[in-house]
Amino acid sequence: MVVLISYHSSKGNILGDHHDHNTHDHSDDHDHKHDHDHHNDGHQHTQKTGSTHDHGHGHHDHGHGHHGHSHAPKDFGKVFFFGVMLNSGFVLAEFFFGILSNSAALLADAGHNLSDVLGLVLAWGASILVKKQPSGRFTYGLRSTSILAALANAVVLLVVTGGIAWEAILRLQTPEHVTGMTVIIVAAVGVVINLSTALLFVSGRHDDLNLRAAFLHMAGDAAISLGVVIAGFVMIYTGWDWLDPAVSLVISLLVVVGTWGLLRDSINLALHAVPGNINSAEVYAFLTELTDVTEVHDLHIWGMSTTEVALTAHLVVSGSYPGDAFRKMVTDELLKRFKIGHATVQIELNDSGIPCDLASPDVV
């Protein structure tokens, strides 16, 4: 059983080696000062059992944290459906009136909204696929489809924006007359629709990269539509037709800036980088400071999906096998301190003179 946990995508990700002790600020509010007395207590009361199995490198313990905690993402299926239907209708209207009013800004916003609809569809599909149970072929289920959806969302958004920006540049060279009042009315409707859709995802924006993308895109669209409204009024009173493609270029720039973080985070997750809210050096330090742990190696931390974090590590301990109480303490603390809910810990006694094949930091 896997506990679904949430993590907030931060501005910086820690990549690569767990021996890198660089630190950064992260959003989780943890108290990293800890008392090792309770580790000692847990160790002293643990008895060796005859049911442990040696798998070659030591004892594999799979800890999944507190199963009673409700960390699973909420079901946003109805929210996605409503958002897709509402925004699809608006995209059609915006394309129609954009052509009717000869407005590059409206067409740019329509193209942006269309890419957002596609993004919502991808995120919606991923939210369904992540619930699929593991199988013999897909042992983690289809959780990583949420990562692929976020990546595809970012790529589509950037491609569509590039086409819109190119059209705006061509229009700047030969500005055409724009019907300002039509632009104002349609864009004003867009403010209401985009803001309403953004509010649908506000409760899940901290728990899932796809939901955060949906919220940011819709909130950004509302702000962009408001900018188009203002540009429409200015064009009516000044006759500056060049302002329409200029606003379209500004919209494109804002979209690229807003999408870059999503692209970066989704690529990092796809490459199994350490999630941005987790400091790998702090995790390594926590494990090495555990009672009787003399060495930590083969430490890996990665995102199983946009809402779940997994960890594997080899812990070399002195003395005898510390038992299940030690394993549970370790996995509980990983969940509590770092929100790592799927931890696999291998215990090694290092008493046979046979080194672990994965002990070297150069071996993956």
Coordinates of C-alpha atoms in Angstrom, one line a residue:
M1 CA 0.0 0.0 0.0
V2 CA 1.4 3.4 -1.0
V3 CA 0.6 6.5 0.9
L4 CA -0.1 9.3 -1.5
I5 CA 1.6 12.5 -0.4
S6 CA 1.8 16.0 -1.7
Y7 CA 4.7 18.3 -2.4
H8 CA 4.9 21.8 -3.4
S9 CA 7.0 22.5 -6.5
S10 CA 9.6 25.0 -5.6
K11 CA 11.7 27.4 -7.6
G12 CA 14.8 25.3 -7.3
N13 CA 15.5 21.6 -7.6
I14 CA 18.3 19.6 -6.1
L15 CA 19.7 17.3 -8.7
G16 CA 21.9 14.3 -8.6
D17 CA 24.3 13.1 -5.9
H18 CA 23.2 12.7 -2.3
H19 CA 26.7 13.6 -1.2
D20 CA 26.1 17.2 -2.4
H21 CA 25.5 19.1 0.8
N22 CA 24.3 22.3 -0.8
T23 CA 21.1 23.6 0.8
H24 CA 18.2 25.7 -0.2
D25 CA 15.1 27.1 1.2
H26 CA 12.0 25.0 0.8
S27 CA 8.3 25.4 1.5
D28 CA 7.9 22.6 4.0
D29 CA 7.9 23.8 7.6
H30 CA 10.0 21.1 9.3
D31 CA 11.8 21.1 12.6
H32 CA 15.1 19.5 11.7
K33 CA 16.4 19.4 15.2
H34 CA 15.8 16.0 16.6
D35 CA 16.5 13.9 19.6
H36 CA 18.2 10.6 19.1
D37 CA 17.0 9.3 22.4
H38 CA 13.8 7.9 20.9
H39 CA 15.9 6.1 18.3
N40 CA 17.9 4.5 21.1
D41 CA 14.7 3.5 22.8
G42 CA 13.3 2.0 19.6
H43 CA 16.5 0.1 19.1
Q44 CA 16.7 -1.3 22.6
H45 CA 13.1 -2.7 22.6
T46 CA 13.5 -4.3 19.2
Q47 CA 14.1 -8.1 19.1
K48 CA 15.6 -10.0 16.3
T49 CA 13.1 -12.3 14.6
G50 CA 13.6 -15.3 12.5
S51 CA 11.3 -14.0 9.8
T52 CA 13.7 -11.6 8.2
H53 CA 15.0 -12.5 4.7
D54 CA 18.4 -11.9 3.4
H55 CA 18.2 -10.7 -0.3
G56 CA 21.9 -10.6 -1.0
H57 CA 22.7 -7.1 0.2
G58 CA 20.8 -7.2 3.5
H59 CA 17.3 -6.8 4.8
H60 CA 14.8 -4.9 2.6
D61 CA 12.2 -3.0 4.6
H62 CA 9.4 -1.3 2.8
G63 CA 7.9 1.5 4.9
H64 CA 5.0 3.6 3.7
G65 CA 4.5 6.0 6.6
H66 CA 1.2 6.6 8.3
H67 CA -1.5 4.9 6.4
G68 CA -4.2 6.7 8.4
H69 CA -3.3 10.1 7.1
S70 CA -5.3 11.4 4.2
H71 CA -2.7 12.5 1.7
A72 CA -4.4 11.2 -1.4
P73 CA -5.2 13.9 -4.0
K74 CA -8.9 14.8 -4.2
D75 CA -11.0 13.8 -7.1
F76 CA -11.1 16.8 -9.5
G77 CA -12.9 14.9 -12.3
K78 CA -16.0 17.1 -12.2
V79 CA -13.9 20.2 -11.9
F80 CA -11.9 19.2 -15.0
F81 CA -15.0 18.5 -16.9
F82 CA -16.6 21.8 -16.1
G83 CA -13.4 23.7 -16.8
V84 CA -12.9 22.0 -20.2
M85 CA -16.5 22.6 -21.3
L86 CA -16.6 26.2 -20.2
N87 CA -13.3 27.1 -21.7
S88 CA -13.9 25.2 -25.0
G89 CA -17.0 27.3 -25.6
F90 CA -15.1 30.5 -24.9
V91 CA -12.3 29.5 -27.2
L92 CA -14.7 29.1 -30.1
A93 CA -16.4 32.4 -29.4
E94 CA -13.0 34.1 -29.0
F95 CA -11.7 32.8 -32.4
F96 CA -15.0 33.8 -34.1
F97 CA -15.0 37.4 -32.7
G98 CA -11.2 37.7 -33.1
I99 CA -11.6 37.1 -36.9
L100 CA -14.7 39.3 -37.0
S101 CA -13.0 42.2 -35.3
N102 CA -9.6 41.6 -37.0
S103 CA -7.9 41.4 -33.5
A104 CA -4.6 39.7 -33.2
A105 CA -4.8 40.1 -29.4
L106 CA -8.1 38.2 -29.3
L107 CA -6.7 35.5 -31.6
A108 CA -3.6 35.3 -29.4
D109 CA -5.7 34.9 -26.3
A110 CA -7.9 32.3 -28.0
G111 CA -4.8 30.3 -29.0
H112 CA -3.5 30.5 -25.4
N113 CA -6.9 29.4 -24.1
L114 CA -7.0 26.5 -26.6
S115 CA -3.7 25.3 -25.3
D116 CA -5.0 25.5 -21.8
V117 CA -8.0 23.4 -22.7
L118 CA -5.7 20.8 -24.1
G119 CA -3.7 21.0 -20.9
L120 CA -6.8 20.5 -18.8
V121 CA -7.7 17.4 -20.9
L122 CA -4.2 16.0 -20.5
A123 CA -4.3 16.6 -16.7
W124 CA -7.8 15.2 -16.5
G125 CA -6.7 12.0 -18.3
A126 CA -3.6 11.7 -16.1
S127 CA -5.7 12.1 -12.9
I128 CA -7.7 9.1 -14.0
L129 CA -4.7 7.0 -15.0
V130 CA -2.8 7.6 -11.8
K131 CA -5.5 5.6 -10.0
K132 CA -4.9 2.5 -12.0
Q133 CA -3.6 -0.4 -9.8
P134 CA -0.1 -1.7 -10.3
S135 CA 0.3 -4.7 -12.6
G136 CA 3.0 -7.2 -13.4
R137 CA 4.2 -4.9 -16.2
F138 CA 3.6 -1.5 -14.6
T139 CA 4.7 -2.2 -11.0
Y140 CA 4.1 1.4 -10.0
G141 CA 0.8 1.6 -11.8
L142 CA 0.5 4.5 -14.2
R143 CA 1.4 7.2 -11.7
S144 CA 4.0 8.8 -13.9
T145 CA 1.4 9.7 -16.6
S146 CA 0.8 12.8 -14.5
I147 CA 4.4 13.8 -15.1
L148 CA 4.1 13.2 -18.8
A149 CA 0.9 15.3 -18.9
A150 CA 2.6 18.2 -17.2
L151 CA 5.5 18.0 -19.7
A152 CA 3.2 17.8 -22.7
N153 CA 1.1 20.7 -21.4
A154 CA 4.2 22.9 -21.2
V155 CA 5.5 21.9 -24.6
V156 CA 2.1 22.5 -26.3
L157 CA 1.7 25.8 -24.6
L158 CA 5.1 27.0 -25.8
V159 CA 4.6 25.9 -29.4
V160 CA 1.2 27.6 -29.7
T161 CA 2.6 30.7 -28.1
G162 CA 5.5 30.8 -30.6
G163 CA 3.0 30.8 -33.5
I164 CA 1.0 33.6 -32.0
A165 CA 4.1 35.7 -31.4
W166 CA 5.2 35.3 -35.0
E167 CA 1.8 36.4 -36.3
A168 CA 1.9 39.5 -34.0
I169 CA 5.4 40.4 -35.3
L170 CA 4.0 40.3 -38.9
R171 CA 1.1 42.5 -37.8
L172 CA 3.3 45.1 -36.2
Q173 CA 4.9 45.7 -39.6
T174 CA 1.5 46.4 -41.2
P175 CA -1.0 47.3 -38.5
E176 CA -4.7 46.7 -39.4
H177 CA -7.8 48.3 -38.1
V178 CA -9.3 46.6 -35.1
T179 CA -12.9 46.9 -33.8
G180 CA -12.1 47.9 -30.3
M181 CA -15.6 47.5 -28.6
T182 CA -15.8 43.9 -29.8
V183 CA -12.4 43.2 -28.3
I184 CA -13.5 44.8 -25.0
I185 CA -16.7 42.8 -24.6
V186 CA -15.2 39.4 -25.5
A187 CA -12.1 39.9 -23.4
A188 CA -14.3 41.0 -20.4
V189 CA -16.2 37.8 -20.7
G190 CA -12.8 36.0 -20.7
V191 CA -11.9 37.7 -17.4
V192 CA -15.0 36.2 -15.8
I193 CA -14.6 32.7 -17.3
N194 CA -10.9 32.4 -16.6
L195 CA -11.2 33.7 -13.1
S196 CA -14.1 31.3 -12.3
T197 CA -12.1 28.3 -13.7
A198 CA -9.0 29.3 -11.7
L199 CA -11.1 29.3 -8.5
L200 CA -12.1 25.7 -9.2
F201 CA -8.5 24.6 -8.8
V202 CA -7.5 26.8 -6.0
S203 CA -7.8 24.1 -3.3
G204 CA -5.5 21.7 -5.1
R205 CA -2.8 24.0 -6.4
H206 CA -0.4 23.2 -3.6
D207 CA -0.7 19.4 -3.9
D208 CA -0.3 18.6 -7.6
L209 CA 1.9 20.0 -10.3
N210 CA -0.9 19.5 -12.9
L211 CA -3.5 21.3 -10.7
R212 CA -1.0 24.1 -10.0
A213 CA -0.5 24.4 -13.8
A214 CA -4.3 24.6 -14.3
F215 CA -4.7 27.2 -11.6
L216 CA -1.7 29.4 -12.8
H217 CA -2.8 29.2 -16.4
M218 CA -6.4 30.2 -15.7
A219 CA -5.4 32.9 -13.3
G220 CA -2.9 34.2 -15.8
D221 CA -5.5 34.1 -18.5
A222 CA -7.8 36.3 -16.4
A223 CA -5.0 38.9 -16.0
I224 CA -4.2 38.7 -19.7
S225 CA -7.8 39.2 -20.7
L226 CA -8.0 42.2 -18.4
G227 CA -5.0 43.6 -20.3
V228 CA -6.8 43.1 -23.6
V229 CA -9.8 45.0 -22.2
I230 CA -7.6 47.9 -21.3
A231 CA -5.9 47.8 -24.7
G232 CA -9.3 47.9 -26.4
F233 CA -10.3 51.1 -24.6
V234 CA -7.0 52.7 -25.5
M235 CA -7.4 51.8 -29.2
I236 CA -10.9 53.3 -29.2
Y237 CA -9.7 56.6 -27.8
T238 CA -6.4 56.9 -29.6
G239 CA -6.7 54.9 -32.8
W240 CA -3.5 53.1 -32.2
D241 CA -4.1 50.0 -34.2
W242 CA -0.5 48.9 -33.6
L243 CA -1.4 48.4 -29.9
D244 CA -3.3 45.2 -30.7
P245 CA -0.4 43.2 -32.0
A246 CA 1.8 44.8 -29.4
V247 CA -0.5 43.5 -26.7
S248 CA -0.4 40.1 -28.4
L249 CA 3.4 40.0 -28.1
V250 CA 3.2 40.9 -24.4
I251 CA 0.7 38.1 -23.9
S252 CA 3.1 35.7 -25.6
L253 CA 6.0 36.8 -23.4
L254 CA 3.9 36.4 -20.2
V255 CA 2.9 32.9 -21.3
V256 CA 6.5 31.9 -21.9
V257 CA 7.6 33.2 -18.5
G258 CA 4.7 31.5 -16.7
T259 CA 5.2 28.2 -18.6
W260 CA 9.0 28.0 -18.1
G261 CA 8.7 26.9 -14.4
L262 CA 6.2 24.2 -15.4
L263 CA 8.5 23.0 -18.1
R264 CA 11.5 22.9 -15.8
D265 CA 9.7 21.1 -13.0
S266 CA 8.1 18.5 -15.3
I267 CA 11.4 17.8 -17.1
N268 CA 13.1 17.4 -13.7
L269 CA 10.4 14.9 -12.6
A270 CA 10.6 13.0 -15.8
L271 CA 14.4 12.7 -15.3
H272 CA 13.8 11.4 -11.7
A273 CA 15.4 14.4 -10.2
V274 CA 15.0 15.0 -6.4
P275 CA 11.7 17.0 -6.1
G276 CA 12.3 20.6 -5.6
N277 CA 10.8 20.8 -2.0
I278 CA 13.2 18.1 -0.7
N279 CA 16.8 18.8 0.3
S280 CA 18.7 15.6 -0.4
A281 CA 21.6 16.7 1.8
E282 CA 19.2 17.0 4.8
V283 CA 17.8 13.6 4.1
Y284 CA 21.3 12.1 3.9
A285 CA 22.3 13.8 7.1
F286 CA 19.1 12.5 8.9
L287 CA 19.9 8.9 7.8
T288 CA 23.6 9.1 8.8
E289 CA 22.7 10.5 12.2
L290 CA 20.5 7.5 13.1
T291 CA 21.5 5.4 16.0
D292 CA 24.1 2.7 15.1
V293 CA 24.1 3.7 11.4
T294 CA 27.7 3.8 10.3
E295 CA 27.2 4.4 6.5
V296 CA 24.5 5.4 4.0
H297 CA 24.8 4.7 0.3
D298 CA 22.7 4.1 -2.8
L299 CA 20.4 6.9 -1.7
H300 CA 17.8 7.8 -4.4
I301 CA 14.9 10.2 -4.1
W302 CA 12.5 10.8 -7.0
G303 CA 8.9 11.7 -7.8
M304 CA 6.7 8.7 -8.6
S305 CA 4.1 11.1 -9.9
T306 CA 3.3 14.8 -9.5
T307 CA 2.0 14.0 -5.9
E308 CA 4.1 11.1 -4.6
V309 CA 7.8 10.9 -3.6
A310 CA 9.8 7.7 -3.3
L311 CA 13.1 6.9 -1.6
T312 CA 15.5 3.9 -1.6
A313 CA 18.6 3.7 0.7
H314 CA 21.1 1.2 2.1
L315 CA 21.9 1.7 5.8
V316 CA 24.9 0.0 7.2
V317 CA 24.4 -0.6 10.9
S318 CA 26.8 -1.9 13.6
G319 CA 25.8 -4.9 15.7
S320 CA 22.8 -7.1 14.9
Y321 CA 19.8 -6.4 12.7
P322 CA 17.8 -3.6 14.5
G323 CA 14.4 -5.0 13.7
D324 CA 11.0 -3.7 12.5
A325 CA 10.7 -1.0 15.1
F326 CA 13.8 0.7 13.8
R327 CA 12.5 0.4 10.2
K328 CA 9.1 1.9 11.1
M329 CA 10.8 4.7 13.0
V330 CA 12.9 5.6 10.0
T331 CA 10.0 5.5 7.5
D332 CA 7.7 7.4 9.8
E333 CA 10.3 10.1 10.2
L334 CA 10.9 10.3 6.5
L335 CA 7.2 10.9 6.0
K336 CA 6.9 13.4 8.9
R337 CA 10.1 15.4 8.1
F338 CA 10.3 15.3 4.3
K339 CA 6.9 14.0 3.1
I340 CA 8.5 11.0 1.5
G341 CA 5.7 8.4 1.7
H342 CA 7.2 5.4 -0.2
A343 CA 10.5 4.5 1.4
T344 CA 12.4 1.3 0.8
V345 CA 15.3 0.8 3.3
Q346 CA 17.9 -1.9 3.0
I347 CA 19.7 -2.8 6.2
E348 CA 23.3 -4.1 5.9
L349 CA 25.3 -5.5 8.8
N350 CA 28.7 -5.4 7.0
D351 CA 29.9 -8.4 9.1
S352 CA 30.8 -10.8 6.3
G353 CA 33.6 -8.9 4.6
I354 CA 31.6 -8.9 1.3
P355 CA 31.1 -5.2 0.2
C356 CA 27.8 -4.1 -1.3
D357 CA 28.0 -3.7 -5.1
L358 CA 26.2 -0.4 -4.9
A359 CA 28.3 1.2 -2.2
S360 CA 30.3 3.4 -4.5
P361 CA 28.7 6.8 -5.2
D362 CA 29.7 6.3 -8.9
V363 CA 27.4 3.2 -9.2
V364 CA 23.7 3.7 -9.8

